[in-house]
Coordinates of C-alpha atoms in Angstrom, one line a residue:
M1 CA -32.8 -6.6 -35.8
R2 CA -29.3 -6.0 -36.0
I3 CA -27.6 -3.2 -37.6
N4 CA -23.9 -2.8 -38.4
V5 CA -21.4 -0.2 -37.5
P6 CA -17.8 0.6 -37.9
C7 CA -15.9 -0.5 -34.9
T8 CA -13.7 1.8 -33.8
T9 CA -12.1 2.8 -30.2
A10 CA -14.2 5.4 -29.7
Y11 CA -17.1 3.3 -30.0
I12 CA -15.6 0.4 -28.2
E13 CA -14.3 2.9 -25.0
R14 CA -18.2 4.2 -25.0
E15 CA -20.0 0.7 -25.4
C16 CA -17.4 -0.1 -21.9
R17 CA -18.2 2.5 -20.0
I18 CA -21.7 1.6 -20.0
M19 CA -21.0 -1.2 -19.8
N20 CA -19.4 -0.6 -16.2
E21 CA -22.5 2.3 -15.1
I22 CA -25.6 0.3 -16.2
S23 CA -23.7 -3.5 -15.0
H24 CA -22.5 -2.2 -11.6
P25 CA -25.5 -3.4 -9.0
R26 CA -27.9 -1.4 -7.1
V27 CA -27.8 -0.7 -4.0
R28 CA -31.2 0.9 -2.3
S29 CA -29.0 2.2 0.8
I30 CA -26.2 3.9 1.2
I31 CA -25.7 2.2 4.1
F32 CA -25.2 -1.0 1.5
S33 CA -22.6 0.5 -0.4
A34 CA -19.0 -0.6 -0.9
T35 CA -17.9 2.7 0.7
M36 CA -19.7 1.9 3.3
L37 CA -19.3 -1.6 4.3
F38 CA -15.3 -1.3 3.6
A39 CA -15.1 2.2 5.8
V40 CA -17.9 -0.1 8.8
I41 CA -15.5 -3.2 8.2
A42 CA -12.2 -1.9 8.1
M43 CA -12.9 0.4 11.5
V44 CA -14.6 -2.4 13.7
F45 CA -11.4 -4.7 12.6
G46 CA -9.0 -2.6 12.4
T47 CA -9.9 -1.1 15.6
I48 CA -9.8 -4.7 17.1
F49 CA -6.8 -5.2 16.0
V50 CA -5.4 -1.4 17.9
S51 CA -6.4 -2.6 21.2
I52 CA -4.9 -6.1 21.2
A53 CA -1.3 -5.2 19.7
P54 CA 1.1 -5.0 22.4
P55 CA 3.3 -1.6 22.1
F56 CA 5.6 -1.6 19.3
W57 CA 4.9 -5.3 18.5
G58 CA 4.3 -3.9 14.2
N59 CA 7.5 -4.0 11.6
D60 CA 10.1 -1.4 12.7
G61 CA 6.8 -0.6 15.8
M62 CA 9.8 1.7 17.8
S63 CA 11.4 3.4 14.9
Q64 CA 8.4 4.2 13.4
F65 CA 6.8 6.0 16.9
A66 CA 10.6 7.2 17.3
R67 CA 10.6 9.0 13.2
A68 CA 7.1 9.9 14.2
Y69 CA 8.0 11.6 17.4
Q70 CA 10.8 13.5 16.3
I71 CA 8.7 15.2 13.2
S72 CA 6.2 16.4 16.0
R73 CA 8.6 18.2 18.0
G74 CA 10.2 20.2 14.3
H75 CA 12.9 18.2 13.4
F76 CA 11.5 17.7 10.2
A77 CA 15.3 16.4 7.8
P78 CA 17.2 13.8 9.3
V79 CA 19.0 14.5 12.2
E80 CA 22.4 12.6 12.6
I81 CA 23.6 11.1 16.0
N82 CA 26.7 10.4 18.0
W83 CA 25.6 5.7 18.2
G84 CA 28.2 4.2 19.7
D85 CA 31.1 3.0 16.8
T86 CA 28.5 2.1 14.0
G87 CA 29.7 4.8 11.6
K88 CA 27.1 7.4 10.6
S89 CA 24.1 7.0 13.0
W90 CA 20.2 8.6 12.4
G91 CA 17.7 9.4 14.8
G92 CA 16.7 11.5 17.7
R93 CA 15.2 11.9 21.0
I94 CA 11.9 10.2 23.1
P95 CA 10.2 10.5 26.2
T96 CA 12.6 8.4 28.3
D97 CA 9.2 6.6 30.0
V98 CA 8.6 5.0 26.4
W99 CA 11.8 3.5 26.0
N100 CA 10.7 1.8 28.8
L101 CA 8.6 0.1 28.0
Y102 CA 9.6 -1.1 24.3
V103 CA 12.7 -1.8 26.3
H104 CA 10.7 -4.8 27.7
T105 CA 8.3 -4.9 24.4
S106 CA 11.5 -5.8 22.5
D107 CA 12.4 -8.6 25.8
D108 CA 9.5 -10.2 25.8
L109 CA 9.7 -10.3 22.0
G110 CA 12.8 -13.3 22.5
K111 CA 11.4 -15.0 25.0
N112 CA 8.3 -16.1 23.6
P113 CA 7.3 -19.9 25.1
A114 CA 7.0 -23.1 23.7
E115 CA 3.6 -23.5 22.1
P116 CA 0.7 -23.2 23.6
A117 CA 1.9 -20.5 26.1
A118 CA 0.9 -17.1 25.1
E119 CA 3.3 -14.9 23.6
I120 CA 3.2 -12.1 26.0
N121 CA 4.7 -12.5 28.9
D122 CA 4.1 -10.4 32.2
I123 CA 0.7 -8.0 30.8
A124 CA 0.9 -6.1 34.6
K125 CA 4.3 -4.5 33.3
Y126 CA 3.0 -3.1 30.4
H127 CA 0.1 -2.2 32.4
E128 CA 2.6 -0.3 34.7
L129 CA 5.3 0.5 32.5
G130 CA 1.6 2.5 29.8
S131 CA -0.2 3.8 32.7
K132 CA 2.6 6.6 33.1
K133 CA 2.0 10.0 31.6
F134 CA 3.2 10.3 27.8
S135 CA 6.2 13.1 28.6
S136 CA 8.9 14.8 26.9
S137 CA 10.3 16.3 30.2
E138 CA 12.6 13.0 30.4
Q139 CA 14.8 11.9 26.9
T140 CA 16.7 8.7 25.2
I141 CA 18.4 9.4 22.3
V142 CA 17.5 6.3 20.7
W143 CA 18.8 4.8 16.6
F144 CA 16.1 4.9 13.8
T145 CA 18.3 5.3 10.9
N146 CA 15.7 3.0 8.6
T147 CA 12.8 6.1 9.0
A148 CA 14.8 8.6 9.0
S149 CA 14.9 8.7 5.7
Y150 CA 10.5 8.5 5.7
S151 CA 10.2 12.8 4.2
P152 CA 7.4 13.9 7.3
A153 CA 4.2 13.6 5.0
A154 CA 3.0 10.2 6.1
Y155 CA 3.5 11.4 9.5
I156 CA 2.2 14.7 10.4
P157 CA -1.5 13.0 11.0
I158 CA -0.2 10.6 13.5
S159 CA 2.8 13.5 14.2
L160 CA -0.2 16.7 15.2
T161 CA -1.8 13.2 16.9
A162 CA 0.8 12.6 20.2
L163 CA 1.0 16.8 21.1
V164 CA -2.1 16.5 20.7
A165 CA -2.0 13.7 23.4
E166 CA 0.4 15.4 25.3
Y167 CA -0.1 19.4 25.7
V168 CA -4.1 19.0 25.6
F169 CA -5.5 15.5 26.9
H170 CA -1.7 14.2 28.9
A171 CA -2.3 11.2 28.0
T172 CA -0.8 8.4 29.9
I173 CA 1.9 6.3 26.9
T174 CA -0.9 3.8 26.3
Q175 CA -3.6 6.3 26.0
T176 CA -1.4 8.1 23.7
L177 CA 0.5 5.0 21.8
W178 CA -3.3 3.8 20.9
S179 CA -4.6 7.2 20.4
M180 CA -1.8 7.8 17.6
A181 CA -2.4 4.0 16.1
F182 CA -6.0 4.6 15.0
V183 CA -5.0 8.0 13.4
S184 CA -2.6 5.4 11.5
L185 CA -5.9 3.0 10.8
L186 CA -7.9 6.4 10.1
C187 CA -5.1 7.5 7.5
Y188 CA -5.1 4.1 5.5
V189 CA -9.9 3.7 5.7
I190 CA -10.3 7.4 4.9
P191 CA -8.1 7.3 1.1
V192 CA -9.2 4.5 0.1
A193 CA -12.9 4.8 0.9
L194 CA -12.9 7.7 -1.6
G195 CA -10.9 5.4 -3.9
I196 CA -13.9 2.7 -3.7
F197 CA -17.0 5.9 -4.3
A198 CA -14.9 7.5 -7.3
L199 CA -15.6 3.6 -8.1
R200 CA -18.9 3.5 -7.2
K201 CA -20.5 3.3 -10.5
S202 CA -18.4 0.4 -11.8
R203 CA -17.6 -2.9 -10.5
L204 CA -14.9 -2.0 -9.2
Q205 CA -15.6 -0.7 -6.6
W206 CA -15.9 -4.1 -4.9
V207 CA -12.6 -5.4 -6.4
I208 CA -10.5 -2.7 -4.2
F209 CA -12.4 -3.6 -1.4
A210 CA -11.3 -7.3 -1.7
L211 CA -8.4 -5.3 -2.2
G212 CA -8.4 -3.0 1.1
L213 CA -9.5 -6.0 3.9
V214 CA -6.9 -8.3 2.9
P215 CA -5.6 -9.2 6.8
P216 CA -1.5 -8.7 6.3
M217 CA -2.5 -5.1 5.5
M218 CA -5.1 -4.4 6.8
A219 CA -2.8 -6.0 10.7
Q220 CA -0.3 -4.1 9.2
I221 CA -1.5 -0.3 9.3
S222 CA -3.6 -0.1 12.3
S223 CA -0.4 0.2 14.6
I224 CA 1.9 3.2 14.2
T225 CA 3.9 3.5 10.6
A226 CA 3.9 6.0 7.7
D227 CA 2.8 2.7 5.3
S228 CA -0.9 3.6 6.0
L229 CA -1.4 7.4 5.0
T230 CA 1.0 5.9 1.5
N231 CA -1.5 2.2 1.2
G232 CA -4.4 4.2 1.4
I233 CA -2.6 6.8 -0.8
A234 CA -1.4 4.6 -3.4
F235 CA -4.5 2.8 -3.8
L236 CA -6.5 6.3 -3.8
F237 CA -4.3 6.7 -6.9
L238 CA -5.1 3.7 -8.6
A239 CA -8.4 3.4 -7.9
L240 CA -8.8 7.1 -9.6
I241 CA -7.1 5.4 -12.8
M242 CA -8.9 2.8 -13.3
K243 CA -11.8 4.2 -13.2
S244 CA -9.7 5.8 -16.0
L245 CA -7.8 3.2 -17.0
I246 CA -10.2 0.6 -17.1
A247 CA -13.6 2.3 -16.3
K248 CA -13.7 4.5 -19.1
Q249 CA -15.7 6.9 -16.8
D250 CA -14.5 10.4 -16.8
L251 CA -13.7 12.0 -13.3
T252 CA -14.6 14.6 -11.5
K253 CA -13.0 18.1 -10.4
F254 CA -12.8 16.5 -7.3
E255 CA -10.9 13.9 -8.4
Y256 CA -9.0 15.5 -10.7
A257 CA -7.7 17.1 -7.5
E258 CA -7.4 13.8 -5.6
L259 CA -5.9 13.0 -8.5
A260 CA -2.9 15.3 -8.0
F261 CA -2.8 15.5 -4.4
S262 CA -1.4 11.4 -4.7
T263 CA 0.5 12.4 -7.4
L264 CA 2.6 14.9 -5.1
F265 CA 1.9 12.6 -2.0
L266 CA 3.4 9.5 -3.0
P267 CA 7.1 10.4 -4.2
V268 CA 7.9 12.4 -1.3
S269 CA 5.8 9.7 0.6
K270 CA 7.9 7.0 -0.6
P271 CA 10.4 7.7 -3.6
T272 CA 10.2 4.0 -4.7
Y273 CA 6.7 4.7 -5.7
I274 CA 7.7 7.3 -8.5
G275 CA 7.2 5.2 -11.7
L276 CA 3.8 5.3 -10.7
I277 CA 2.4 8.8 -11.4
F278 CA 3.8 8.6 -15.2
L279 CA 0.6 6.9 -15.1
A280 CA -1.5 9.8 -14.9
C281 CA -0.5 11.0 -17.9
A282 CA -3.5 8.1 -18.9
V283 CA -6.2 10.4 -17.9
P284 CA -7.8 12.8 -20.3
L285 CA -8.5 15.6 -18.3
K286 CA -11.8 16.5 -20.4
K287 CA -13.2 19.7 -18.0
F288 CA -10.4 21.4 -19.3
S289 CA -9.1 22.4 -22.3
P290 CA -6.6 20.7 -24.6
L291 CA -4.3 23.5 -23.3
I292 CA -4.5 23.6 -19.9
A293 CA -4.8 20.4 -19.2
R294 CA -1.2 19.2 -21.2
L295 CA 0.2 22.3 -18.8
A296 CA -1.3 21.3 -15.8
K297 CA 0.3 16.8 -16.5
A298 CA 3.5 18.9 -16.9
V299 CA 3.1 21.0 -14.2
T300 CA 2.1 18.8 -11.6
L301 CA 4.4 15.5 -12.8
S302 CA 7.6 18.0 -12.4
V303 CA 6.7 19.1 -9.2
S304 CA 6.7 15.8 -8.1
C305 CA 9.7 15.0 -9.4
A306 CA 11.0 17.9 -7.9
L307 CA 10.1 17.0 -4.6
F308 CA 10.8 13.2 -5.6
A309 CA 14.7 14.3 -5.9
W310 CA 14.6 16.9 -2.8
W311 CA 14.6 14.8 -0.4
S312 CA 15.8 11.9 -2.2
V313 CA 19.0 14.1 -2.4
L314 CA 18.8 15.2 2.4
S315 CA 18.0 11.4 2.7
A316 CA 20.4 9.7 0.6
D317 CA 22.8 9.8 4.2
T318 CA 20.9 8.0 5.3
A319 CA 20.4 4.7 2.5
T320 CA 25.0 3.5 3.3
Y321 CA 23.9 3.2 6.9
S322 CA 20.4 1.3 7.5
A323 CA 21.7 -1.8 6.8
F324 CA 22.9 -1.7 11.2
Y325 CA 21.1 -5.0 12.1
R326 CA 22.8 -7.1 9.4
A327 CA 25.3 -9.7 11.6
D328 CA 27.6 -8.3 9.2
Y329 CA 26.8 -5.2 8.9
S330 CA 30.2 -4.0 10.7
T331 CA 32.4 -6.2 8.0
S332 CA 30.5 -5.4 4.8
T333 CA 30.6 -2.0 3.0
F334 CA 26.5 -0.8 1.4
G335 CA 25.5 2.7 -0.1
L336 CA 25.0 4.2 -4.2
K337 CA 28.6 4.7 -5.0
P338 CA 30.4 1.7 -4.4
S339 CA 27.5 -0.6 -5.3
F340 CA 27.5 1.2 -8.7
N341 CA 31.2 0.6 -8.8
W342 CA 30.5 -2.8 -8.6
I343 CA 27.8 -3.6 -10.6
L344 CA 30.2 -1.5 -13.7
T345 CA 33.1 -3.2 -13.4
H346 CA 31.7 -7.0 -12.3
P347 CA 28.5 -7.1 -14.9
F348 CA 28.1 -10.8 -15.0
G349 CA 28.2 -10.2 -11.0
F350 CA 25.1 -8.5 -11.2
I351 CA 23.6 -10.9 -13.1
K352 CA 24.3 -13.5 -10.6
Q353 CA 23.3 -11.8 -7.8
L354 CA 19.8 -11.1 -9.4
F355 CA 18.9 -15.1 -11.2
Y356 CA 20.4 -16.8 -6.6
A357 CA 17.8 -13.8 -5.6
Y358 CA 15.4 -15.3 -7.6
V359 CA 16.5 -18.7 -7.6
Y360 CA 16.9 -18.6 -3.5
R361 CA 14.1 -15.3 -2.8
E362 CA 12.0 -15.5 -5.0
N363 CA 10.0 -18.2 -2.5
F364 CA 10.2 -16.1 -0.1
I365 CA 8.6 -12.5 -1.3
F366 CA 5.8 -14.8 -3.1
M367 CA 4.5 -15.9 0.2
N368 CA 5.1 -13.2 1.5
L369 CA 3.6 -10.7 -1.3
I370 CA -0.3 -13.8 -1.4
G371 CA 0.5 -15.0 1.7
S372 CA 0.3 -13.8 5.8
S373 CA 3.3 -11.6 5.2
G374 CA 5.0 -12.9 8.1
I375 CA 2.5 -11.5 10.9
R376 CA 0.0 -13.9 12.3
V377 CA -2.9 -14.7 9.6
P378 CA -3.4 -18.0 9.4
D379 CA -3.0 -19.6 5.8
T380 CA -7.0 -20.6 4.9
A381 CA -7.3 -16.8 5.6
M382 CA -5.4 -15.3 2.9
I383 CA -6.7 -17.7 0.6
V384 CA -10.2 -17.2 1.0
S385 CA -9.5 -12.8 0.8
W386 CA -7.9 -13.9 -2.7
I387 CA -10.9 -15.6 -3.3
A388 CA -13.5 -12.8 -2.3
V389 CA -10.5 -11.0 -5.1
I390 CA -10.5 -13.1 -7.9
V391 CA -14.3 -12.8 -7.1
A392 CA -14.8 -9.5 -7.5
L393 CA -12.0 -9.4 -10.1
I394 CA -14.1 -12.0 -12.4
A395 CA -17.5 -10.0 -12.0
V396 CA -16.3 -6.8 -13.7
P397 CA -18.3 -6.9 -17.2
Y398 CA -16.0 -6.6 -20.5
T399 CA -12.7 -4.0 -21.1
F400 CA -10.8 -2.3 -23.3
V401 CA -7.6 -1.4 -23.3
T402 CA -5.9 0.6 -25.9
V403 CA -1.8 -1.0 -26.6
R404 CA 0.2 1.4 -25.3
Q405 CA -2.5 2.3 -22.6
R406 CA -1.1 -1.5 -21.8
W407 CA 2.4 -0.6 -22.5
G408 CA 1.9 2.5 -20.6
L409 CA 1.0 0.0 -17.4
I410 CA 4.1 -1.9 -18.4
L411 CA 6.5 0.3 -17.8
S412 CA 4.7 2.2 -15.4
T413 CA 5.3 -1.3 -13.0
L414 CA 8.8 -2.8 -14.1
A415 CA 9.4 0.6 -13.2
T416 CA 8.0 0.6 -9.7
F417 CA 9.4 -3.0 -9.0
A418 CA 12.9 -2.3 -10.1
L419 CA 13.4 1.4 -7.8
I420 CA 11.9 -1.1 -5.2
F421 CA 14.8 -3.8 -5.5
G422 CA 17.4 -0.9 -6.1
S423 CA 16.7 0.4 -3.3
L424 CA 17.4 -2.5 -1.0
Y425 CA 19.8 -3.3 -2.9
I426 CA 21.7 -0.1 -2.4
S427 CA 20.5 0.4 1.7
F428 CA 19.8 -3.5 2.5
T429 CA 22.8 -5.5 0.3
P430 CA 26.9 -5.9 0.7
V431 CA 28.7 -5.0 -2.0
G432 CA 29.5 -8.1 -3.9
F433 CA 27.5 -10.3 -1.9
Y434 CA 25.8 -13.5 -3.7
L435 CA 22.9 -12.1 -4.1
L436 CA 19.8 -9.0 -3.6
D437 CA 19.0 -8.5 -0.1
G438 CA 16.0 -7.6 2.2
V439 CA 12.9 -7.7 -0.2
Q440 CA 10.0 -7.9 1.2
G441 CA 6.7 -8.9 0.7
R442 CA 5.0 -6.1 2.0
Y443 CA 6.5 -3.0 0.4
F444 CA 4.5 -3.8 -2.0
F445 CA 0.8 -3.8 -0.6
P446 CA 0.1 -0.2 -1.9
L447 CA 0.9 -2.3 -5.8
Y448 CA -2.5 -3.9 -5.8
P449 CA -4.9 -2.6 -7.2
L450 CA -1.9 -1.5 -9.7
F451 CA -1.9 -5.7 -10.7
A452 CA -5.6 -5.3 -10.4
I453 CA -5.1 -3.3 -13.4
L454 CA -3.1 -5.4 -15.1
V455 CA -4.9 -8.6 -15.3
L456 CA -7.4 -7.0 -16.5
A457 CA -5.8 -4.6 -18.9
F458 CA -4.8 -7.5 -20.7
T459 CA -8.0 -10.5 -19.9
S460 CA -9.7 -8.2 -22.2
T461 CA -11.7 -10.9 -23.6
R462 CA -12.2 -13.7 -20.8
I463 CA -15.9 -11.9 -20.7
V464 CA -17.2 -11.1 -23.9
P465 CA -21.1 -9.7 -24.7
Q466 CA -22.4 -10.3 -28.2
S467 CA -22.4 -6.9 -28.4
L468 CA -18.8 -6.0 -28.7
K469 CA -17.5 -9.3 -30.7
M470 CA -15.8 -7.5 -33.7
K471 CA -16.3 -8.7 -37.8
N472 CA -13.6 -9.1 -39.2
D473 CA -11.3 -6.7 -36.7
L474 CA -14.2 -3.5 -38.4
V475 CA -17.7 -4.2 -37.6
G476 CA -19.1 -4.6 -34.6
D477 CA -23.5 -5.5 -33.7
I478 CA -25.8 -4.7 -31.7
T479 CA -28.2 -7.3 -30.3
D480 CA -30.8 -6.0 -29.3
D481 CA -30.6 -8.5 -26.3
K482 CA -28.1 -6.7 -25.1
S483 CA -30.0 -5.3 -22.1
S484 CA -31.6 -8.4 -20.2
M485 CA -28.2 -10.2 -21.1
L486 CA -26.8 -7.2 -18.9
A487 CA -29.8 -7.6 -16.1
L488 CA -29.3 -11.3 -15.9
R489 CA -25.2 -11.3 -14.9
E490 CA -26.8 -8.2 -13.2
Q491 CA -29.1 -10.3 -10.7
A492 CA -26.6 -12.9 -10.3
F493 CA -23.7 -10.7 -8.5
N494 CA -26.5 -9.6 -7.4
K495 CA -27.8 -12.4 -5.3
F496 CA -24.5 -14.2 -5.2
G497 CA -20.6 -12.8 -5.6
L498 CA -21.4 -8.8 -3.8
K499 CA -22.4 -11.6 -0.8
T500 CA -19.6 -13.7 -1.8
I501 CA -17.1 -10.8 -0.7
V502 CA -18.1 -9.2 1.9
T503 CA -18.2 -12.8 3.5
L504 CA -15.0 -13.9 2.2
S505 CA -12.9 -10.2 3.2
T506 CA -15.4 -10.1 6.8
L507 CA -14.5 -14.4 7.3
A508 CA -10.8 -13.6 7.1
L509 CA -10.5 -11.2 9.0
I510 CA -12.7 -13.0 11.7
A511 CA -9.4 -15.4 11.3
T512 CA -7.0 -13.7 11.7
L513 CA -8.4 -12.4 15.1
A514 CA -8.6 -15.1 16.1
K515 CA -5.4 -16.6 15.8
Y516 CA -4.0 -13.1 16.6
I517 CA -5.7 -13.9 20.0
T518 CA -4.9 -17.7 20.5
V519 CA -1.5 -17.6 19.8
V520 CA -0.2 -13.8 21.9
Y521 CA -2.3 -14.1 24.8

């Protein structure tokens, strides 16, 4: 029997929602759910990363710690310091014994012996310096203009950990640094797990699962860094967008609260991600009246933009002086005003900069985005990890995204990219330089779910069930074999796809740990 019905947008969205709900794999116990599997795998491997990584070997390790410590002392705004003849500088005080440990680490990193000798030197010295009590009694002023511009929002959990470690547990330096890195790991795992849980009635949960376990990001967030909470909240926000936009499922009241918090948090934590928050406009607030829904969106976005503007103004000066590590820092000019003036007077020169950035840096940025990102990760592990992501994407049933929603995704993505590249143009690229410099692949880690949404939004006809094929763009056919077709697809995914995603993601992390331990130790 075949019945013809009008194929309206509302009808297709309802069909997509039904298919997403009935095609996700059934689990007999919460122990084997995507949320629990992610939490266990991430915490096990993350804890190992936290435990084996020498202190301050992560990206901007000292700068991240110093900013967290500064916030723990109640200094939330950037603090200007005297730092030689480098012009304006921002930083603060940290315990002298911690600085001595960093000096040893810095010296160690600069003296790596030839292969196959271990990269780490004099482990006993690390133990000796790290065994001292974490105490603020004697302090040293250090430079960290690059992280002084970060708001306190993403540092609060690890800053509180430093306070508790010092004044409650009277911990050693090693114990304090380990605790801060472990809390940093939690700041990532918990929001991502909440995002996966929100998608528990859709196979989209496995997309977030696979993306959340990409090895370079796991290694990065297992250190003392504000990026952990920022990346985690970005994943949560985009998972909620995915649930509404792709799965066509309504958010619960708790998920609305998560969405509102994420919308307020992201622009303050990392101003370059403000372009993402406008995707919240696409989420219907069906549990509220139309007036309340519009008012809630307007107020949340307005407050978020206001917080973004407030912190951007407060930390504006730091951008001009954050390129301290460049060899040409003392002979070059940086900053918003001189860069903008140069663009106005050299418009074709600016176009040339963008072109040269593509020609000379595209390979580096792209391989950092999908590759090891400068972290000790095997390329084969990255291939295995991305295969898991591809399997998860292929397993998603039919999706439908309107043209307006697609344009919203495009504009949000372009705005975010423009802000990332623009911030590096202002803060790290000398005025008149031949290209736009300083962009790294790890800046795009929080955007992984957005890239997945784009893929799903623009490949909505890749797996089209017979029930949703259109006739003359006006009529849809409903067939009696829909349930059996979906049952077969679900059975195949449960038997092969789910195990493939979990196995490949785990193998990629095992390979990464094996290489890291071998090379470093």
